Amino acid sequence: MVGEKQLFGTTKDGKEVYLYTLENKNGMKAVVMNYGAILVRLFVPDQNGKSEDVVLGYDKLEQYFGNGCFFGATIGPNGNRISNAAFELDGVTYKLAVNDGPNNLHSHDELGYHKQVWNVETTDDSVIFLLDVKDGVMGFPGNKKNTVTYTLTEDNELKIHYTITSDKKTILNPTNHTYFNLRGEGNGDILNHKLQFTAQKYVPVVAGAIPTGELADVEGTPMDFRTVKKVGKEIEADFEQLALTNGYDHNWVIDNWNGSQQLCATVEEEESGRKMYVYTDLPGFQFYAGNGIGDEQGKNGHVYTKRSGLCLETQFFPNSANEPSFPSAVFGPEKPYESTTIYRFE
């Protein structure tokens, strides 16, 4: 059910930002806000019934005005990287912000969806964020109507449902950039978290984390999570792909993708007994081990450091806009975007 609505603060231009609480009967509680359609807190009981916040974030709204790590953020219209900060559609070249070396990362640092104040509707069990974005903003074509709906079910599922319509063909690849630590935010690193992926292939990259265009087998490499493995087991291995990104920051290719909801990743933390199952209808997901977190003043006086949390961002592959062999992230008047990601806990 949707519980209290609480004023969190105001933006620099005076817009009010509110926190919205979703709760279920099992002791789970999600707190989201209309600034950036961000997941601010997620309380999940452990094996002894003790509930802790398992996502990284900040105590104050003002800290989210920076948020260089994108804690909890809705990323859009395109998550991940686009090479040379440009793409071509129907013979027209569209130029984007150059904000990650020569490339584009997460659309735009200030105009991206994670820095906008969204409109809000609520139902009995959901909070719906709505945002209209005009043609050409951030360099992307099309007048876009976006919705992001957070739902917390009695089956301990946090569902994130996206819809986007555009009146022009454009690139749409939104995602959620929440960092999880199943021991509880601020309770150390995630190197002992155990992962399992339903992915026989991953997307290798060159310097700058731009895909080569190939899909590589995980077998015989540190990228193999087909059987349960701790994050830290091979993260420092002598392997070129890990050296290029300072640890895991790659996209995995979901086995037998057909557009239906599929389990793609499982996370387990033994000390708390918490498990998280990730489902998506998209072809891939980015596993980011938080390699770039550096002394961030987080919630409850905690200082987040390298690998304090991990992200599992469901999405089309990075640089799909420029890689014709990848599943297409082109949408438009005849093809609206719709997708659901589910994080289920037990």
Short mmCIF file of C-alpha atoms in Angstrom, two decimals:
data_model
loop_
_atom_site.label_atom_id
_atom_site.label_comp_id
_atom_site.label_asym_id
_atom_site.label_seq_id
_atom_site.Cartn_x
_atom_site.Cartn_y
_atom_site.Cartn_z
CA MET A 1 0.00 0.00 0.00
CA VAL A 2 1.01 3.63 -0.41
CA GLY A 3 1.64 5.22 2.95
CA GLU A 4 2.76 8.69 3.97
CA LYS A 5 3.81 11.54 1.71
CA GLN A 6 6.52 13.70 3.26
CA LEU A 7 8.14 16.94 2.14
CA PHE A 8 11.86 16.28 1.52
CA GLY A 9 12.89 19.78 0.45
CA THR A 10 12.81 22.20 -2.46
CA THR A 11 14.93 22.49 -5.59
CA LYS A 12 17.07 25.52 -6.39
CA ASP A 13 14.18 26.93 -8.44
CA GLY A 14 11.65 26.39 -5.65
CA LYS A 15 9.93 23.17 -6.71
CA GLU A 16 8.77 20.98 -3.84
CA VAL A 17 10.14 17.44 -3.60
CA TYR A 18 8.25 14.75 -1.72
CA LEU A 19 9.05 11.29 -0.42
CA TYR A 20 6.43 8.59 -1.01
CA THR A 21 6.38 5.40 1.05
CA LEU A 22 5.25 1.99 -0.20
CA GLU A 23 4.76 -0.79 2.37
CA ASN A 24 3.66 -4.41 2.39
CA LYS A 25 2.51 -6.77 5.15
CA ASN A 26 5.88 -8.54 5.32
CA GLY A 27 7.85 -5.62 6.69
CA MET A 28 9.22 -4.36 3.39
CA LYS A 29 9.16 -0.63 2.75
CA ALA A 30 10.27 1.38 -0.28
CA VAL A 31 10.69 5.16 -0.25
CA VAL A 32 10.78 6.98 -3.61
CA MET A 33 10.82 10.66 -4.52
CA ASN A 34 9.65 12.82 -7.39
CA TYR A 35 13.11 14.33 -7.86
CA GLY A 36 14.72 12.02 -10.42
CA ALA A 37 12.10 9.30 -9.81
CA ILE A 38 14.74 8.03 -7.38
CA LEU A 39 14.56 5.04 -5.05
CA VAL A 40 15.76 6.62 -1.80
CA ARG A 41 15.34 3.79 0.70
CA LEU A 42 14.43 0.11 0.61
CA PHE A 43 13.90 -1.70 3.90
CA VAL A 44 14.05 -5.51 3.74
CA PRO A 45 13.87 -7.88 6.77
CA ASP A 46 16.78 -10.27 7.31
CA GLN A 47 16.51 -13.93 8.35
CA ASN A 48 15.81 -12.83 11.95
CA GLY A 49 13.16 -10.32 10.96
CA LYS A 50 15.40 -7.28 11.45
CA SER A 51 14.67 -4.72 8.75
CA GLU A 52 17.49 -2.69 7.22
CA ASP A 53 17.83 -0.25 4.35
CA VAL A 54 19.64 -2.14 1.56
CA VAL A 55 20.21 0.66 -0.97
CA LEU A 56 22.82 3.41 -1.02
CA GLY A 57 21.74 7.04 -1.00
CA TYR A 58 21.66 10.32 0.86
CA ASP A 59 19.85 11.83 3.84
CA LYS A 60 19.35 15.27 2.29
CA LEU A 61 17.77 16.35 -0.97
CA GLU A 62 20.62 18.78 -1.63
CA GLN A 63 23.06 15.86 -1.88
CA TYR A 64 21.06 14.45 -4.81
CA PHE A 65 21.68 17.67 -6.76
CA GLY A 66 25.21 16.32 -7.27
CA ASN A 67 24.87 12.52 -7.07
CA GLY A 68 27.76 11.72 -9.38
CA CYS A 69 27.29 8.03 -8.58
CA PHE A 70 23.60 8.15 -9.65
CA PHE A 71 22.39 6.55 -6.38
CA GLY A 72 18.87 5.15 -6.85
CA ALA A 73 18.36 7.16 -10.03
CA THR A 74 16.07 6.71 -13.00
CA ILE A 75 18.42 7.16 -15.97
CA GLY A 76 17.04 8.40 -19.26
CA PRO A 77 16.30 8.66 -22.01
CA ASN A 78 19.39 6.48 -22.52
CA GLY A 79 21.30 4.62 -19.84
CA ASN A 80 24.94 3.62 -20.25
CA ARG A 81 27.30 4.78 -23.00
CA ILE A 82 27.01 6.03 -26.58
CA SER A 83 30.29 6.20 -28.49
CA ASN A 84 31.58 9.59 -29.61
CA ALA A 85 28.47 11.16 -28.03
CA ALA A 86 26.48 10.85 -31.27
CA PHE A 87 24.23 8.51 -33.22
CA GLU A 88 22.53 8.47 -36.62
CA LEU A 89 18.87 7.80 -37.35
CA ASP A 90 17.45 7.81 -40.90
CA GLY A 91 20.45 9.71 -42.20
CA VAL A 92 20.38 12.42 -39.52
CA THR A 93 23.22 12.68 -36.98
CA TYR A 94 22.23 13.59 -33.43
CA LYS A 95 24.93 14.98 -31.13
CA LEU A 96 24.80 14.44 -27.38
CA ALA A 97 26.65 15.78 -24.35
CA VAL A 98 30.33 14.76 -24.28
CA ASN A 99 30.58 13.80 -20.60
CA ASP A 100 32.60 10.57 -20.35
CA GLY A 101 35.86 10.97 -22.20
CA PRO A 102 34.81 11.43 -25.85
CA ASN A 103 31.55 9.55 -25.20
CA ASN A 104 28.12 10.11 -23.69
CA LEU A 105 27.16 8.47 -20.40
CA HIS A 106 23.61 8.38 -18.99
CA SER A 107 22.30 11.04 -21.41
CA HIS A 108 23.16 14.25 -19.53
CA ASP A 109 24.63 15.13 -16.13
CA GLU A 110 22.14 17.93 -15.40
CA LEU A 111 19.25 17.57 -17.87
CA GLY A 112 18.91 13.79 -17.50
CA TYR A 113 15.81 12.22 -16.00
CA HIS A 114 17.60 11.78 -12.65
CA LYS A 115 17.75 15.56 -12.18
CA GLN A 116 14.14 16.42 -13.10
CA VAL A 117 11.12 17.00 -10.86
CA TRP A 118 8.44 14.55 -12.01
CA ASN A 119 4.68 14.83 -11.64
CA VAL A 120 3.08 12.22 -9.39
CA GLU A 121 0.00 10.04 -9.27
CA THR A 122 -0.68 7.31 -6.70
CA THR A 123 -2.85 4.21 -6.55
CA ASP A 124 -3.47 1.78 -3.69
CA ASP A 125 -0.12 0.03 -4.23
CA SER A 126 1.89 2.18 -6.66
CA VAL A 127 3.55 5.54 -7.11
CA ILE A 128 3.53 6.76 -10.73
CA PHE A 129 6.01 9.41 -11.85
CA LEU A 130 5.28 11.34 -15.07
CA LEU A 131 7.62 13.52 -17.11
CA ASP A 132 7.24 15.29 -20.48
CA VAL A 133 10.47 16.00 -22.34
CA LYS A 134 10.56 18.18 -25.44
CA ASP A 135 12.04 17.33 -28.82
CA GLY A 136 15.78 17.97 -28.93
CA VAL A 137 16.42 18.15 -25.20
CA MET A 138 19.83 16.55 -24.48
CA GLY A 139 20.15 16.04 -28.24
CA PHE A 140 17.56 13.27 -28.49
CA PRO A 141 14.76 13.65 -31.06
CA GLY A 142 11.08 13.41 -30.21
CA ASN A 143 8.59 14.90 -27.78
CA LYS A 144 8.54 12.20 -25.09
CA LYS A 145 5.95 11.31 -22.46
CA ASN A 146 7.58 9.18 -19.75
CA THR A 147 6.13 7.23 -16.85
CA VAL A 148 7.98 5.28 -14.17
CA THR A 149 5.77 3.27 -11.82
CA TYR A 150 7.05 1.80 -8.56
CA THR A 151 4.94 -1.01 -7.09
CA LEU A 152 5.62 -3.03 -3.93
CA THR A 153 3.75 -6.34 -3.89
CA GLU A 154 2.83 -8.72 -1.08
CA ASP A 155 5.26 -11.19 -2.71
CA ASN A 156 8.17 -8.90 -1.75
CA GLU A 157 8.60 -7.68 -5.32
CA LEU A 158 9.65 -4.14 -6.08
CA LYS A 159 8.43 -3.61 -9.63
CA ILE A 160 9.62 -0.74 -11.81
CA HIS A 161 7.48 -0.28 -14.91
CA TYR A 162 8.51 2.13 -17.67
CA THR A 163 6.47 3.54 -20.55
CA ILE A 164 7.67 6.13 -23.05
CA THR A 165 5.95 7.46 -26.15
CA SER A 166 7.74 9.64 -28.70
CA ASP A 167 6.38 11.47 -31.73
CA LYS A 168 9.67 10.86 -33.59
CA LYS A 169 11.96 7.88 -33.94
CA THR A 170 14.52 8.09 -31.15
CA ILE A 171 16.79 6.09 -28.85
CA LEU A 172 15.11 4.94 -25.63
CA ASN A 173 16.98 2.85 -23.10
CA PRO A 174 16.05 3.92 -19.55
CA THR A 175 17.25 2.03 -16.50
CA ASN A 176 17.45 2.22 -12.72
CA HIS A 177 20.85 2.83 -11.13
CA THR A 178 20.20 1.64 -7.57
CA TYR A 179 23.19 0.31 -5.61
CA PHE A 180 22.34 -2.67 -3.42
CA ASN A 181 24.12 -3.92 -0.31
CA LEU A 182 22.10 -6.78 1.17
CA ARG A 183 23.94 -6.46 4.50
CA GLY A 184 22.48 -2.97 4.75
CA GLU A 185 23.75 0.33 3.37
CA GLY A 186 26.95 1.42 5.07
CA ASN A 187 27.74 -2.11 6.29
CA GLY A 188 30.95 -2.71 4.38
CA ASP A 189 31.60 -3.78 0.82
CA ILE A 190 29.80 -6.25 -1.46
CA LEU A 191 32.75 -8.54 -2.21
CA ASN A 192 31.21 -11.46 -0.28
CA HIS A 193 27.84 -11.15 -1.98
CA LYS A 194 27.18 -14.25 -4.06
CA LEU A 195 25.94 -13.82 -7.62
CA GLN A 196 24.48 -16.10 -10.27
CA PHE A 197 23.57 -14.98 -13.80
CA THR A 198 21.56 -16.67 -16.55
CA ALA A 199 24.05 -15.46 -19.11
CA GLN A 200 26.47 -17.45 -21.24
CA LYS A 201 27.77 -14.33 -22.98
CA TYR A 202 28.76 -10.78 -22.10
CA VAL A 203 29.59 -7.62 -24.04
CA PRO A 204 33.37 -6.97 -24.12
CA VAL A 205 34.59 -3.38 -24.32
CA VAL A 206 37.54 -1.26 -25.38
CA ALA A 207 39.03 1.63 -23.40
CA GLY A 208 36.23 4.00 -22.38
CA ALA A 209 33.91 1.01 -21.80
CA ILE A 210 32.52 1.15 -25.36
CA PRO A 211 31.53 -2.30 -26.70
CA THR A 212 33.62 -3.91 -29.41
CA GLY A 213 30.41 -5.10 -31.09
CA GLU A 214 30.98 -8.77 -30.35
CA LEU A 215 29.33 -11.02 -27.78
CA ALA A 216 31.93 -13.09 -25.94
CA ASP A 217 31.59 -16.40 -24.09
CA VAL A 218 31.94 -16.16 -20.32
CA GLU A 219 33.30 -19.69 -20.08
CA GLY A 220 36.84 -19.85 -18.79
CA THR A 221 36.89 -16.18 -17.75
CA PRO A 222 36.20 -14.17 -14.56
CA MET A 223 32.95 -13.07 -16.28
CA ASP A 224 31.40 -16.50 -15.70
CA PHE A 225 28.62 -16.30 -13.09
CA ARG A 226 26.58 -19.23 -14.41
CA THR A 227 27.21 -20.97 -11.09
CA VAL A 228 27.15 -19.14 -7.76
CA LYS A 229 30.29 -17.09 -7.16
CA LYS A 230 31.32 -14.33 -4.78
CA VAL A 231 31.78 -10.90 -6.32
CA GLY A 232 35.30 -10.67 -4.90
CA LYS A 233 36.54 -14.07 -6.03
CA GLU A 234 37.96 -12.89 -9.37
CA ILE A 235 37.34 -9.14 -9.43
CA GLU A 236 41.09 -8.46 -9.18
CA ALA A 237 42.02 -11.20 -11.67
CA ASP A 238 44.63 -10.55 -14.37
CA PHE A 239 42.06 -10.16 -17.13
CA GLU A 240 42.10 -7.33 -19.65
CA GLN A 241 38.36 -6.62 -19.49
CA LEU A 242 38.48 -6.09 -15.72
CA ALA A 243 41.57 -3.90 -16.02
CA LEU A 244 39.79 -1.67 -18.55
CA THR A 245 36.95 -0.89 -16.13
CA ASN A 246 38.71 -1.27 -12.75
CA GLY A 247 36.51 -4.27 -11.92
CA TYR A 248 33.12 -5.47 -13.10
CA ASP A 249 31.29 -2.85 -15.17
CA HIS A 250 29.95 -4.82 -18.13
CA ASN A 251 26.73 -5.86 -19.79
CA TRP A 252 25.67 -9.50 -19.70
CA VAL A 253 23.52 -11.06 -22.43
CA ILE A 254 20.45 -12.86 -21.08
CA ASP A 255 20.12 -16.44 -22.33
CA ASN A 256 17.32 -17.13 -24.81
CA TRP A 257 15.93 -13.60 -24.65
CA ASN A 258 12.47 -13.37 -26.23
CA GLY A 259 10.97 -10.21 -24.72
CA SER A 260 9.18 -11.97 -21.86
CA GLN A 261 9.98 -11.64 -18.16
CA GLN A 262 13.02 -13.76 -17.30
CA LEU A 263 15.18 -14.28 -14.24
CA CYS A 264 18.57 -12.79 -15.11
CA ALA A 265 20.45 -12.51 -11.81
CA THR A 266 20.38 -13.75 -8.22
CA VAL A 267 22.17 -12.08 -5.32
CA GLU A 268 22.67 -13.69 -1.91
CA GLU A 269 24.23 -12.35 1.28
CA GLU A 270 24.88 -15.10 3.82
CA GLU A 271 25.23 -13.03 7.00
CA SER A 272 21.77 -11.48 6.68
CA GLY A 273 20.21 -14.36 4.78
CA ARG A 274 18.76 -11.91 2.26
CA LYS A 275 18.35 -12.99 -1.35
CA MET A 276 17.40 -10.85 -4.31
CA TYR A 277 16.16 -12.11 -7.68
CA VAL A 278 16.24 -9.79 -10.70
CA TYR A 279 13.77 -10.22 -13.58
CA THR A 280 13.54 -8.28 -16.83
CA ASP A 281 12.02 -8.39 -20.31
CA LEU A 282 15.08 -6.65 -21.79
CA PRO A 283 18.02 -8.39 -23.52
CA GLY A 284 20.75 -7.50 -21.05
CA PHE A 285 21.82 -6.05 -17.74
CA GLN A 286 24.83 -4.08 -16.57
CA PHE A 287 26.58 -5.46 -13.49
CA TYR A 288 28.53 -2.63 -11.91
CA ALA A 289 30.48 -3.44 -8.74
CA GLY A 290 30.68 0.15 -7.51
CA ASN A 291 34.34 0.45 -8.49
CA GLY A 292 34.14 4.24 -8.77
CA ILE A 293 32.52 5.10 -5.42
CA GLY A 294 34.93 7.28 -3.48
CA ASP A 295 34.31 8.61 0.06
CA GLU A 296 30.68 9.58 -0.48
CA GLN A 297 28.87 10.91 2.60
CA GLY A 298 25.83 8.64 2.58
CA LYS A 299 22.84 7.96 4.77
CA ASN A 300 22.97 7.71 8.57
CA GLY A 301 26.48 9.15 8.80
CA HIS A 302 27.93 6.34 6.71
CA VAL A 303 30.79 7.03 4.31
CA TYR A 304 30.51 4.93 1.16
CA THR A 305 33.76 3.78 -0.42
CA LYS A 306 34.82 1.63 -3.37
CA ARG A 307 32.44 -1.33 -3.86
CA SER A 308 30.03 -0.37 -1.07
CA GLY A 309 27.16 -1.41 -3.33
CA LEU A 310 26.44 -3.18 -6.61
CA CYS A 311 24.14 -2.30 -9.48
CA LEU A 312 22.18 -4.66 -11.74
CA GLU A 313 20.80 -2.32 -14.39
CA THR A 314 18.41 -3.98 -16.86
CA GLN A 315 18.76 -2.49 -20.34
CA PHE A 316 19.56 -2.75 -24.02
CA PHE A 317 23.29 -3.20 -24.58
CA PRO A 318 25.59 -0.17 -24.28
CA ASN A 319 26.05 1.75 -27.54
CA SER A 320 23.09 -0.02 -29.15
CA ALA A 321 22.48 3.29 -30.92
CA ASN A 322 25.62 2.74 -33.01
CA GLU A 323 25.88 -1.05 -33.14
CA PRO A 324 23.52 -2.56 -35.76
CA SER A 325 24.25 -6.12 -34.60
CA PHE A 326 22.78 -5.40 -31.14
CA PRO A 327 19.04 -5.53 -30.33
CA SER A 328 17.58 -2.20 -31.40
CA ALA A 329 16.74 0.53 -28.90
CA VAL A 330 14.98 2.60 -31.56
CA PHE A 331 11.39 3.52 -30.68
CA GLY A 332 8.89 6.00 -32.06
CA PRO A 333 5.30 6.77 -33.03
CA GLU A 334 4.58 3.21 -34.20
CA LYS A 335 6.60 1.57 -31.45
CA PRO A 336 6.24 2.93 -27.90
CA TYR A 337 8.70 1.81 -25.22
CA GLU A 338 7.44 -0.41 -22.38
CA SER A 339 9.41 -2.54 -19.94
CA THR A 340 9.27 -3.91 -16.39
CA THR A 341 12.10 -4.74 -14.01
CA ILE A 342 11.40 -6.76 -10.86
CA TYR A 343 13.59 -7.02 -7.78
CA ARG A 344 12.17 -9.84 -5.63
CA PHE A 345 13.42 -10.45 -2.09
CA GLU A 346 13.33 -13.38 0.28
#
